[in-house]
Coordinates of C-alpha atoms in Angstrom, one line a residue:
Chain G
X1 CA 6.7 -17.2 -30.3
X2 CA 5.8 -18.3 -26.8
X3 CA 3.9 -15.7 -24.6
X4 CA 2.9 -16.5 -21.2
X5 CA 0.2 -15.1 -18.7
X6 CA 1.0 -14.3 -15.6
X7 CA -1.7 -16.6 -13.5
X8 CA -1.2 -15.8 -10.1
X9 CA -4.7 -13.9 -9.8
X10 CA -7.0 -12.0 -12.8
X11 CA -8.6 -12.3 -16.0
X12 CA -6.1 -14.5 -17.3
X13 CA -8.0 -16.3 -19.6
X14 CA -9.1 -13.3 -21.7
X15 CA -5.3 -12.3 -21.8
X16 CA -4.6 -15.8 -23.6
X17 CA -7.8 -15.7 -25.3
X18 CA -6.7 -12.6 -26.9
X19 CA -3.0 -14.1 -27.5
X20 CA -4.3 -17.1 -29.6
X21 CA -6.7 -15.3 -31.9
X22 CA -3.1 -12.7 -33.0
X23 CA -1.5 -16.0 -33.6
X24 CA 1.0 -16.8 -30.9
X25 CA 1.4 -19.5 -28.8
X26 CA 0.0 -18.5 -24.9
X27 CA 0.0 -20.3 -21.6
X28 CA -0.4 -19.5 -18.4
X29 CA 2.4 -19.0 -16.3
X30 CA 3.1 -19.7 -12.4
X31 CA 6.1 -21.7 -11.7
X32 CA 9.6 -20.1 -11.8
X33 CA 10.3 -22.8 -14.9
X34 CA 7.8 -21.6 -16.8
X35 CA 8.5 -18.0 -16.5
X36 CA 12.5 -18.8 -17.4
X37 CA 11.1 -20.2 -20.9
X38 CA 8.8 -17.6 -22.2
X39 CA 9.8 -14.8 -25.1
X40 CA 7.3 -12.5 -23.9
X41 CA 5.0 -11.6 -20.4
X42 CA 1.6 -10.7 -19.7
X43 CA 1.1 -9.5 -16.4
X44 CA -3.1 -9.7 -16.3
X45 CA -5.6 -7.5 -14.7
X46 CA -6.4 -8.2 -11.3
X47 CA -5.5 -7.2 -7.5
X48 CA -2.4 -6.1 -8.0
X49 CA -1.6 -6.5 -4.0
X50 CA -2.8 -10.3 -4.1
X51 CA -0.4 -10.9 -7.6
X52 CA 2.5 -9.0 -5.7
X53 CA 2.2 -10.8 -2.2
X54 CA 1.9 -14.3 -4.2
X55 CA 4.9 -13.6 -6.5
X56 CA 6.6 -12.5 -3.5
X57 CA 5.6 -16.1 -1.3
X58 CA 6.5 -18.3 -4.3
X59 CA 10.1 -16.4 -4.5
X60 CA 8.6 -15.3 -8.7
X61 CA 9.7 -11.4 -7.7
X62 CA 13.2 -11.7 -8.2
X63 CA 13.1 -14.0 -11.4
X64 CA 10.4 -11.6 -13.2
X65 CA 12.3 -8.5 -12.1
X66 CA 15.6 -10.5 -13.8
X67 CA 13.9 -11.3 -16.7
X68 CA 12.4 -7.8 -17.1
X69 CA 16.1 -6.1 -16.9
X70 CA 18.0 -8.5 -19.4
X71 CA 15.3 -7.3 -21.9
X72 CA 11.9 -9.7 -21.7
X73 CA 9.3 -8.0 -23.5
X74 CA 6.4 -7.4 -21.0
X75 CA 2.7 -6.0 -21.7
X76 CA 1.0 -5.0 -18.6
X77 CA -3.0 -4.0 -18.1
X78 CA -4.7 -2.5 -15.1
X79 CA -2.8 -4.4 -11.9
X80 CA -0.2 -5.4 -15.0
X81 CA 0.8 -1.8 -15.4
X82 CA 1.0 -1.3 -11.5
X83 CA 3.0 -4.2 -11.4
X84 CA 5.5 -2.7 -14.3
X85 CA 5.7 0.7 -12.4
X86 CA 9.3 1.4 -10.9
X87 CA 7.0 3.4 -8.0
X88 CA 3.6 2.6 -6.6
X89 CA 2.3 6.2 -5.3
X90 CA 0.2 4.4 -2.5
X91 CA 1.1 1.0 -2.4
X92 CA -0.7 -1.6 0.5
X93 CA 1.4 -2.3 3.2
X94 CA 4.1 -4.6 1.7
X95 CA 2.8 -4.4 -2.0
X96 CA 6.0 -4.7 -4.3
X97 CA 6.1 -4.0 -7.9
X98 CA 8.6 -6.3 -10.7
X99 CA 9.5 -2.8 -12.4
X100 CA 10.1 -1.9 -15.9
X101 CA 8.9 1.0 -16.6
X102 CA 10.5 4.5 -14.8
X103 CA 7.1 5.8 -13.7
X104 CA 5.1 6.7 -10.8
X105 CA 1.5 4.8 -10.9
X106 CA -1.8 6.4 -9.0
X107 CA -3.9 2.8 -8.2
X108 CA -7.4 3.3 -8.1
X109 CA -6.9 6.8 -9.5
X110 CA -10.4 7.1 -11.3
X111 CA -12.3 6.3 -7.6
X112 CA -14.3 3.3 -6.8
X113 CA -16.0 1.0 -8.9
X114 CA -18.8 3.1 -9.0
X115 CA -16.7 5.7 -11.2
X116 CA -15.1 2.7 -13.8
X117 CA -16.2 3.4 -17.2
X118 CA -15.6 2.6 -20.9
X119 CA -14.8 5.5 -23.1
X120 CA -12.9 5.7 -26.7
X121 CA -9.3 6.7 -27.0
X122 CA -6.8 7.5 -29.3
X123 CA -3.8 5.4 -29.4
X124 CA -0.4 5.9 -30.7
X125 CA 0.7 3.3 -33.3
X126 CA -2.7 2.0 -33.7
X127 CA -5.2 3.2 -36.2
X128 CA -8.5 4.4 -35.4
X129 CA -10.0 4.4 -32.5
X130 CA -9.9 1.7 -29.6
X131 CA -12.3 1.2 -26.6
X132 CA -10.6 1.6 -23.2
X133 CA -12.2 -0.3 -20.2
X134 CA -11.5 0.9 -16.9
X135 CA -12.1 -1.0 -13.6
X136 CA -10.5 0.7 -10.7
X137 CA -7.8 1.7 -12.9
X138 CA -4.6 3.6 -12.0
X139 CA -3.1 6.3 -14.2
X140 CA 0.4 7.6 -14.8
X141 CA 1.5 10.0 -12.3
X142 CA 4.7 11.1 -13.4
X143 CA 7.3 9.5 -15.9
X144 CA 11.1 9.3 -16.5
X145 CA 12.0 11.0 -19.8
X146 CA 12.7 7.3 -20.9
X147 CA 8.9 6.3 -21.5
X148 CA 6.6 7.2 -23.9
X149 CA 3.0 8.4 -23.7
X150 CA 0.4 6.4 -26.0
X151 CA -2.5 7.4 -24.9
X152 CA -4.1 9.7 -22.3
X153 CA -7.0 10.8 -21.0
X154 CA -8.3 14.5 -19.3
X155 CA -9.9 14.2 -15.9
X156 CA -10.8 17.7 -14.5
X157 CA -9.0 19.7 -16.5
X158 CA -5.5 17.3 -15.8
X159 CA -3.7 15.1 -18.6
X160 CA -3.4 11.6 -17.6
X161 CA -1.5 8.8 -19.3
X162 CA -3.3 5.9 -19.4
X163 CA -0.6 3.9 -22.1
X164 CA 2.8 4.0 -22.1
X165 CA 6.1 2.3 -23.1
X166 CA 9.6 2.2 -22.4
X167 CA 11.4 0.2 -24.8
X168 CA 10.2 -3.4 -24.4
X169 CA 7.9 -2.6 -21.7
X170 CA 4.2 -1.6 -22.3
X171 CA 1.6 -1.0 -19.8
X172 CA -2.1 0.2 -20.1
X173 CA -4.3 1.2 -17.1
X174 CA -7.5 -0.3 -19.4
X175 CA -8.1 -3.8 -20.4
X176 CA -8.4 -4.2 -24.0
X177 CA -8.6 -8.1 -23.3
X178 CA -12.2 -7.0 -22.3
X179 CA -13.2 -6.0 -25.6
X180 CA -12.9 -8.8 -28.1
X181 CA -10.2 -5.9 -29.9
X182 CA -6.9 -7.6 -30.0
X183 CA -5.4 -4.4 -31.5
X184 CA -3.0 -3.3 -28.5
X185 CA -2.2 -7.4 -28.1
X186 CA -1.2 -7.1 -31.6
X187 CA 0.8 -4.0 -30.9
X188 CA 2.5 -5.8 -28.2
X189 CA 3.3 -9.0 -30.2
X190 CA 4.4 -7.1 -33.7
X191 CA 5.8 -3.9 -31.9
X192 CA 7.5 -4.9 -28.9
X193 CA 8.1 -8.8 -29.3
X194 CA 9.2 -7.9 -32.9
X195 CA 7.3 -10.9 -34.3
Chain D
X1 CA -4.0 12.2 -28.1
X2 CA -5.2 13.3 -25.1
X3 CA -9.0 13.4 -25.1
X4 CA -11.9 14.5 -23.2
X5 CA -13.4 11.4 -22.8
X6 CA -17.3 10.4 -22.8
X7 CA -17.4 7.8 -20.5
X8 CA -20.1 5.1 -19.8
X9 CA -20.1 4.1 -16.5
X10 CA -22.2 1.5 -15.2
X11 CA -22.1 -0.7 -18.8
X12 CA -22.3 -4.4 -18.7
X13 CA -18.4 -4.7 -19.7
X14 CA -17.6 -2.7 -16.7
X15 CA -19.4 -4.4 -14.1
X16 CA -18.6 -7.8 -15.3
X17 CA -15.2 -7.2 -15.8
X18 CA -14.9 -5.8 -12.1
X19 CA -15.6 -9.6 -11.2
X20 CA -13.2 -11.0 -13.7
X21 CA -10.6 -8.8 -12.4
X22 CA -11.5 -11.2 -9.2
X23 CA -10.7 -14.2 -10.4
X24 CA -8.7 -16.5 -9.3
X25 CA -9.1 -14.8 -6.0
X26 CA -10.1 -14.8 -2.3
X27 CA -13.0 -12.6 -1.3
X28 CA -13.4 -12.9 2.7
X29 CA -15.8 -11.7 5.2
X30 CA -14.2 -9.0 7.9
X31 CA -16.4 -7.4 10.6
X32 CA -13.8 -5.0 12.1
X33 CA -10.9 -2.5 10.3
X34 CA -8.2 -4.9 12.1
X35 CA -9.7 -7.8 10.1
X36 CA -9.9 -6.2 6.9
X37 CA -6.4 -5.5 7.5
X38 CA -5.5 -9.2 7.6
X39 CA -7.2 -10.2 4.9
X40 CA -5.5 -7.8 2.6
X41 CA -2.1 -8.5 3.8
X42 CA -2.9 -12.3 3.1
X43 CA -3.5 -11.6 -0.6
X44 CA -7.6 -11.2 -0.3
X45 CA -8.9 -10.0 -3.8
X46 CA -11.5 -8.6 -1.5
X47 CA -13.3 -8.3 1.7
X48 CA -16.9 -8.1 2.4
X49 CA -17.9 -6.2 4.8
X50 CA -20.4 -7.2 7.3
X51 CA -21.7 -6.9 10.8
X52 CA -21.7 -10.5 11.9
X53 CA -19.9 -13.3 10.0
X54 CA -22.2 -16.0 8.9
X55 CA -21.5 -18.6 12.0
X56 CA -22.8 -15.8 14.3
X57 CA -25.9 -15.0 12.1
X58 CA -26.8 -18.7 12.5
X59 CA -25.7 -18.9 16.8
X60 CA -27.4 -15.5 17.5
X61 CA -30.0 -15.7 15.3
X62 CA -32.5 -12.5 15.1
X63 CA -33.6 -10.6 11.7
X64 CA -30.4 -9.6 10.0
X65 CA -29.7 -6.8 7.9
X66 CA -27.2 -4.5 5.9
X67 CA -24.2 -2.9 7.7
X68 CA -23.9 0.2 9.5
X69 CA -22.4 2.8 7.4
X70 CA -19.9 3.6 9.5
X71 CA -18.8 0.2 9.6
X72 CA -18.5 0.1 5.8
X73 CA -16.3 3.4 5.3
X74 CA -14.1 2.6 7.9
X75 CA -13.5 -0.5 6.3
X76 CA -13.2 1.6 3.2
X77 CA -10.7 3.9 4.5
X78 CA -8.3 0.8 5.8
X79 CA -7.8 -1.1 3.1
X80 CA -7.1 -0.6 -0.6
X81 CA -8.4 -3.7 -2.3
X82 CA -12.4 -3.8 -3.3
X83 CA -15.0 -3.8 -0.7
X84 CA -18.1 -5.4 -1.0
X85 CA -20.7 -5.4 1.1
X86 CA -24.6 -7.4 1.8
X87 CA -28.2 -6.4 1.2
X88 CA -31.0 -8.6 2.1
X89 CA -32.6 -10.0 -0.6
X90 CA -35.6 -7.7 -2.4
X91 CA -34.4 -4.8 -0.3
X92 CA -33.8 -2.1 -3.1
X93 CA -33.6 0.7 -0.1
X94 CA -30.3 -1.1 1.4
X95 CA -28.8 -1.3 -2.5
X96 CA -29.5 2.3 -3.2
X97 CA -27.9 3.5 0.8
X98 CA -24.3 1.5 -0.5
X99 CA -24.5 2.7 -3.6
X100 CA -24.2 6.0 -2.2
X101 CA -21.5 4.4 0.0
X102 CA -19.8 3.8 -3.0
X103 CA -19.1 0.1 -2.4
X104 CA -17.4 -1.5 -4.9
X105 CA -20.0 -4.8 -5.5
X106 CA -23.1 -5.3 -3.5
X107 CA -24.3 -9.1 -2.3
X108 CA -27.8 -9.4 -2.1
X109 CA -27.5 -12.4 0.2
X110 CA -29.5 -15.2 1.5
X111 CA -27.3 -15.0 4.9
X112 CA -29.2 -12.0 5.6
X113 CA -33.2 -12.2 6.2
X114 CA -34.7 -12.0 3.0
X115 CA -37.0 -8.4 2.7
X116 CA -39.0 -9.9 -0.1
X117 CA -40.3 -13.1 -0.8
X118 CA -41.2 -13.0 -4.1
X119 CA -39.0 -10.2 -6.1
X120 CA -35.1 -9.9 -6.1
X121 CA -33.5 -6.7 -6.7
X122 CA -33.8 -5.1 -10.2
X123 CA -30.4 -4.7 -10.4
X124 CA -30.5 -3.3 -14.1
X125 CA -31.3 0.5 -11.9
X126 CA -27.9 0.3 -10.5
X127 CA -24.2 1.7 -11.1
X128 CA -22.8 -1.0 -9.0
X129 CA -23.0 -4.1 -9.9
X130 CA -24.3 -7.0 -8.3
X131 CA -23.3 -10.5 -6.8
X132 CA -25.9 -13.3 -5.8
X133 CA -26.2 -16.7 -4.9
X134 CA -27.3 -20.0 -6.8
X135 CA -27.6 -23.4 -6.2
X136 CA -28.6 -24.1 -9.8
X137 CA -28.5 -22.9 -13.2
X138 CA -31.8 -21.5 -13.6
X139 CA -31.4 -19.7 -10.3
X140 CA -28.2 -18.5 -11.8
X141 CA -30.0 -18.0 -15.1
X142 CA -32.7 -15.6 -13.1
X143 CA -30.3 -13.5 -11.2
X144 CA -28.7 -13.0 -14.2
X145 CA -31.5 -11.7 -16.2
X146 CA -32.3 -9.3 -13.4
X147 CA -28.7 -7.4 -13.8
X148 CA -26.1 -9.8 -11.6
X149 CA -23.1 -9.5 -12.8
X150 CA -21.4 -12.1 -11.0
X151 CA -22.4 -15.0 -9.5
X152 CA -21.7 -17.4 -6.2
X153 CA -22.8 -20.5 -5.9
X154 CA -24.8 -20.3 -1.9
X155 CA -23.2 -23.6 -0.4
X156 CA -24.7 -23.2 3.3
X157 CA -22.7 -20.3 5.2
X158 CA -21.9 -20.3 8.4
X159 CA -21.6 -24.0 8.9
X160 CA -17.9 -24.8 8.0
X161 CA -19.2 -27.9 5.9
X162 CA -18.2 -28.0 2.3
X163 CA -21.1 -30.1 1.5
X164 CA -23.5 -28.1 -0.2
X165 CA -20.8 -26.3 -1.8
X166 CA -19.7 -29.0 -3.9
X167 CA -23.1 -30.0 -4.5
X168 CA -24.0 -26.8 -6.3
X169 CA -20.7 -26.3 -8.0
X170 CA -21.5 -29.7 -9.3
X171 CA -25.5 -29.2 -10.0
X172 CA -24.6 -26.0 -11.9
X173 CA -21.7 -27.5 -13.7
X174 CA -23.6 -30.4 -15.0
X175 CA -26.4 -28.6 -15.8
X176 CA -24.0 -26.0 -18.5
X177 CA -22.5 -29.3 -20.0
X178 CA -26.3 -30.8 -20.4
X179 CA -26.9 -28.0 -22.2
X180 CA -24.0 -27.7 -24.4
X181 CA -24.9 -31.4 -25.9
X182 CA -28.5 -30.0 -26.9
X183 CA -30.2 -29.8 -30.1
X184 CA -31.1 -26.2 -30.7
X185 CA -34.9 -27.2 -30.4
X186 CA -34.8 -28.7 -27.1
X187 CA -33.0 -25.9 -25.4
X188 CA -36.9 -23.9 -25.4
X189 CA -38.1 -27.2 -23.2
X190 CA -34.8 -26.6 -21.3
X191 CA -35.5 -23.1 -20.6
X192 CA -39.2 -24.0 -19.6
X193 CA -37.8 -26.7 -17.1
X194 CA -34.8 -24.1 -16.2
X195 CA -37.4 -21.3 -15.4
X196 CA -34.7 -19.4 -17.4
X197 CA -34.9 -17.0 -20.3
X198 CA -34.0 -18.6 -23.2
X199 CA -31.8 -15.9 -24.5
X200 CA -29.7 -17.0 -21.6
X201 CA -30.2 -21.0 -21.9
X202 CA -29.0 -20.3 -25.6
X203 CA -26.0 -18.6 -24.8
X204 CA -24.8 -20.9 -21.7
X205 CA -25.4 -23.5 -24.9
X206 CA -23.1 -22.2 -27.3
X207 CA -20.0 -20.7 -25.0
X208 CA -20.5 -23.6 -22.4
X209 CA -20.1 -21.2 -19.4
X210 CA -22.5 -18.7 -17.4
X211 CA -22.0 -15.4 -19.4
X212 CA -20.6 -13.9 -15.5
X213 CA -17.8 -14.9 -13.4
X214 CA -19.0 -17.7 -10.9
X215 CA -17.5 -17.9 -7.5
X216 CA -18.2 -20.4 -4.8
X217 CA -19.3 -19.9 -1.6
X218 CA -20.9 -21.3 1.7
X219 CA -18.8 -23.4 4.1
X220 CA -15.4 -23.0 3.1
X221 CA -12.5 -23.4 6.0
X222 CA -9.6 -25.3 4.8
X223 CA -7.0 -24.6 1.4
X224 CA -8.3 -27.8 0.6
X225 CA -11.7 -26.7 0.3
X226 CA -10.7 -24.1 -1.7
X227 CA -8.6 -25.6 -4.5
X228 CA -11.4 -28.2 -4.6
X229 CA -14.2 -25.7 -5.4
X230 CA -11.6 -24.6 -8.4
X231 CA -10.7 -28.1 -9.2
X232 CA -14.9 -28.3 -10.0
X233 CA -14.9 -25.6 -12.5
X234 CA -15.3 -22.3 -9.7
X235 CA -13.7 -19.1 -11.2
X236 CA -12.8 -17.8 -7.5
X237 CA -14.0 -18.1 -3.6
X238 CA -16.2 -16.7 -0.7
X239 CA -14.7 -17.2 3.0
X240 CA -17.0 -16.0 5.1
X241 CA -16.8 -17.5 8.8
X242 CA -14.1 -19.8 8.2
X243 CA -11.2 -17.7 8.4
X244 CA -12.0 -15.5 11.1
X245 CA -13.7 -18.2 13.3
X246 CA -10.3 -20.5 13.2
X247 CA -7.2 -20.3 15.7
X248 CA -4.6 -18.2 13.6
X249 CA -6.6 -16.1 10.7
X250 CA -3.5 -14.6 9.4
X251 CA -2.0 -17.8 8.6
X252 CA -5.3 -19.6 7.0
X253 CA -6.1 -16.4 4.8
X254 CA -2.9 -16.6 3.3
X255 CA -2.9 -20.4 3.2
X256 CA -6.2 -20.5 1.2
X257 CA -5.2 -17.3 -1.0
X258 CA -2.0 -20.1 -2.0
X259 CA -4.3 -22.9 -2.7
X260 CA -6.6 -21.1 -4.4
X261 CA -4.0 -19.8 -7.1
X262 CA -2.5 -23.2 -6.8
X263 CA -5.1 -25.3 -7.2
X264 CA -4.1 -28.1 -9.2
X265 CA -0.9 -28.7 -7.0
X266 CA -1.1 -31.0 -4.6
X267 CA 2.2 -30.3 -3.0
X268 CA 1.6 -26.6 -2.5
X269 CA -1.7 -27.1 -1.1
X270 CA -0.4 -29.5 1.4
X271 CA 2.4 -27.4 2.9
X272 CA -0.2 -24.3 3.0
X273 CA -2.1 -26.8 4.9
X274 CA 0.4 -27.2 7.1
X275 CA 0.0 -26.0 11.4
X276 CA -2.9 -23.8 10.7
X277 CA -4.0 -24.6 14.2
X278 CA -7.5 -25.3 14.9
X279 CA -10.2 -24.6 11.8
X280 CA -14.0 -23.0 12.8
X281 CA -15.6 -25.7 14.6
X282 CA -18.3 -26.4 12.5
X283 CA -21.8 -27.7 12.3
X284 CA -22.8 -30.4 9.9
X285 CA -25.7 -29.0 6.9
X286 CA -27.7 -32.1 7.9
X287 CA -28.2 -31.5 11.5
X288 CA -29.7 -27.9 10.9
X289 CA -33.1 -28.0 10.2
X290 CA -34.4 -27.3 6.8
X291 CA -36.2 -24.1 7.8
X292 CA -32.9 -22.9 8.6
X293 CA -30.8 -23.8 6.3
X294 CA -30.0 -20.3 4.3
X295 CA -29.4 -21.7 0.8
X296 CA -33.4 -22.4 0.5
X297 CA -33.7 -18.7 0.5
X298 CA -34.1 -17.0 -2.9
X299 CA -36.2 -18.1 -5.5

């Protein structure tokens, strides 16, 4: 099984780093050839205006949003899952996303940088618990009744997914590629890729 | 499922992952709302914001300092992408006004006049993390230990001339691969000679790399630049005057954002290369006296 990063912009090393150790074959991926070949996508964290606005000048939008609809199994963090979102609620001037998932993304939802934090969470279809890293991240604003809620978290009172899933697309506002825990890249591969 | 969550803020893993969330990235300088505008639309990872671009710090000269709040949240406000902003170098007072600012990374920064000449930040005391220069490993090695979480090499801003740049890209890079072919005893001479703590000279030894992203910076004004600074091992770059200071910003942020992801491609680089206009005019490192040169600052 052949996964490749996306590796426009972002921590794509720690995306294949975390690919390798579960086993799989991962590259990075930037050319519209290599992106035809893959069985499965990571779309990294990162600046998820500077990965749009660079798929979109190297004419990679339309092919990734193909891929996506006949089926490609996709596993989006941070900017990944903003990228995956059928609706950006605030989106920088220009700033398109490939789709995927029927779901309205917050970026930056948690605040500034000042307000990222690491916490534990609970996450469907793994065991135990897992620990969530937040940098700027966005959160789930609203779904379609097609997705599925992994995992969430309460700010203020409010329930906010931070995981979620529709069919063969999974997004996470954290970055467990941060943590050394390949758990949810495992989900992703065994799961969703069907390995 | 859903949980109250304790969260950490402030943690290692969170501040240097902000900066590897940068990689692969553009960070440029902006002095107004309009250019942080630009940048953004080009692709910019982030802007720094700044009263006067490097080039100007160097023509007008004068003590220079951190930004006018006001400044900074407009800034804020305009744009959605990070935005990082400079202290001098020692000046805790600065750090603690943009942490309350809320920028998202601070540079304490040789381009401004340094506030201490003896201590740098202790950037341990601080929710935001924190970016400085090097032009060497144990200089890297130090601002490490005191809490950076991301480092640039200096290169000399405001000059347009790669130079120094590749010099310290290259100095640091052969420095980690010295290391890395070390016998574990010699690596306590190396951190003596380093002037680095050798918890730090051990681990550059075993994983080969700085444990922080490391960015380049100082000089930059072409794609070419760019995917060179890459091409020697960089993890991201700094534009600081040469963007804003050449004919048609627009078109050269977005040019260098290209050749920064596509580094290794010549042809790509070349037609991002292609009618720029003019680049910032420049001033060759070696005809600026050494007392002025701002990578000697920092210690």
């Amino acid at each position: 099984m052949h996964i490749g990063v996306l590796a426009l912009q972002g921590d794509v090393r720690e995306h294949l780093e975390a690919l390798t150790r579960c086993g799989v074959q991962a590259t990075p991926v930037k050319h519209a050839e290599e992106i035809e070949r893959v069985d499965g996508l990571v779309i990294p964290g990162g600046e998820s205006t500077t990965i749009s606005k660079l798929a979109v000048a190297f004419g990679l939008d339309g092919l990734i949003r193909q891929r996506i609809k006949a089926g490609l199994p996709v596993y989006g963090s941070c900017a990944g899952m903003i990228m995956v979102a059928s609706n950006i609620k605030d989106p920088a001037s220009n700033q398109e996303s490939f789709g995927g998932i029927d779901m309205v993304v917050r970026r930056n939802a948690f605040g500034r940088q000042v307000d990222s934090f690491e916490s534990d969470l609970e996450f469907k279809g793994i065991e135990g618990s897992i620990r969530a890293v937040f940098i700027r991240a966005p959160w789930v604003e609203s779904l379609g009744p097609s997705v599925e809620i992994l995992a969430s978290v309460e700010v203020d009172g409010e329930t906010h997914p931070v995981a979620v899933r529709s069919e063969r697309v999974l997004a996470t506002s954290f970055h467990p590629e941060l943590t050394g825990d390949d758990r949810v890249h495992r989900y992703f591969i065994d799961e969703i890729c069907g390995r | 499922m859903s949980q109250d969550v304790t969260k950490v803020v402030g943690s290692d893993r969170v501040k240097r992952g902000m900066a590897e969330m940068l990689k692969g990235g553009v960070i440029m300088d902006v002095v107004n709302v309009e250019q942080a505008k630009i940048a953004e639309d080009a692709g910019a990872v982030a802007v720094m914001a700044l009263e006067r671009v490097p080039a100007d710090i160097r023509a007008q000269g004068g003590v220079s300092r951190a930004s006018d709040p006001d400044m900074i949240q407009a800034i804020q406000a305009a744009v959605s992408i990070p935005v990082m902003a400079k202290v001098r170098i020692g000046h805790f007072v600065e750090a603690q006004v943009l942490e309350s600012l809320k920028v998202d990374y601070i540079d304490e920064s040789e381009v401004l006049t340094p506030a201490d000449f003896e201590h740098h930040i202790d950037k341990w005391n601080f929710t935001i993390p924190f970016v400085c220069g090097a032009t060497n490993l144990g200089e890297a090695l130090r601002r490490i230990n005191e809490g950076a979480a991301m480092i640039r090499s200096k290169g000399e801003a405001g000059t347009g001339d790669v130079s120094n740049a590749t010099t310290h890209m290259r100095k640091i890079g052969s420095e980690i691969r010295r290391l890395t072919s070390m016998r574990e005893e010699e690596l306590y001479v190396a951190a003596k000679e380093l002037q680095a703590p050798y918890a730090l000279v051990k681990e550059v030894a075993q994983t080969g790399k700085l444990p922080v992203v490391l960015f380049t910076a100082g000089g930059i004004a072409t794609p070419a630049d760019a995917a060179m600074m890459m091409q020697l091992g960089a993890d991201g770059v700094f534009v600081g005057s040469g963007i804003f200071k050449s004919g048609n910003p627009a078109q050269r942020a977005a040019a260098v954002v290209k050749a920064t992801t596509y580094y290794t491609d010549a042809k790509i680089i070349a037609d991002a290369s292609r009618g720029l206009g003019e680049a910032m005019v420049g001033i060759n490192v070696a005809d600026i006296p050494v007392p002025h040169r701002l990578a000697e600052r920092g210690w």
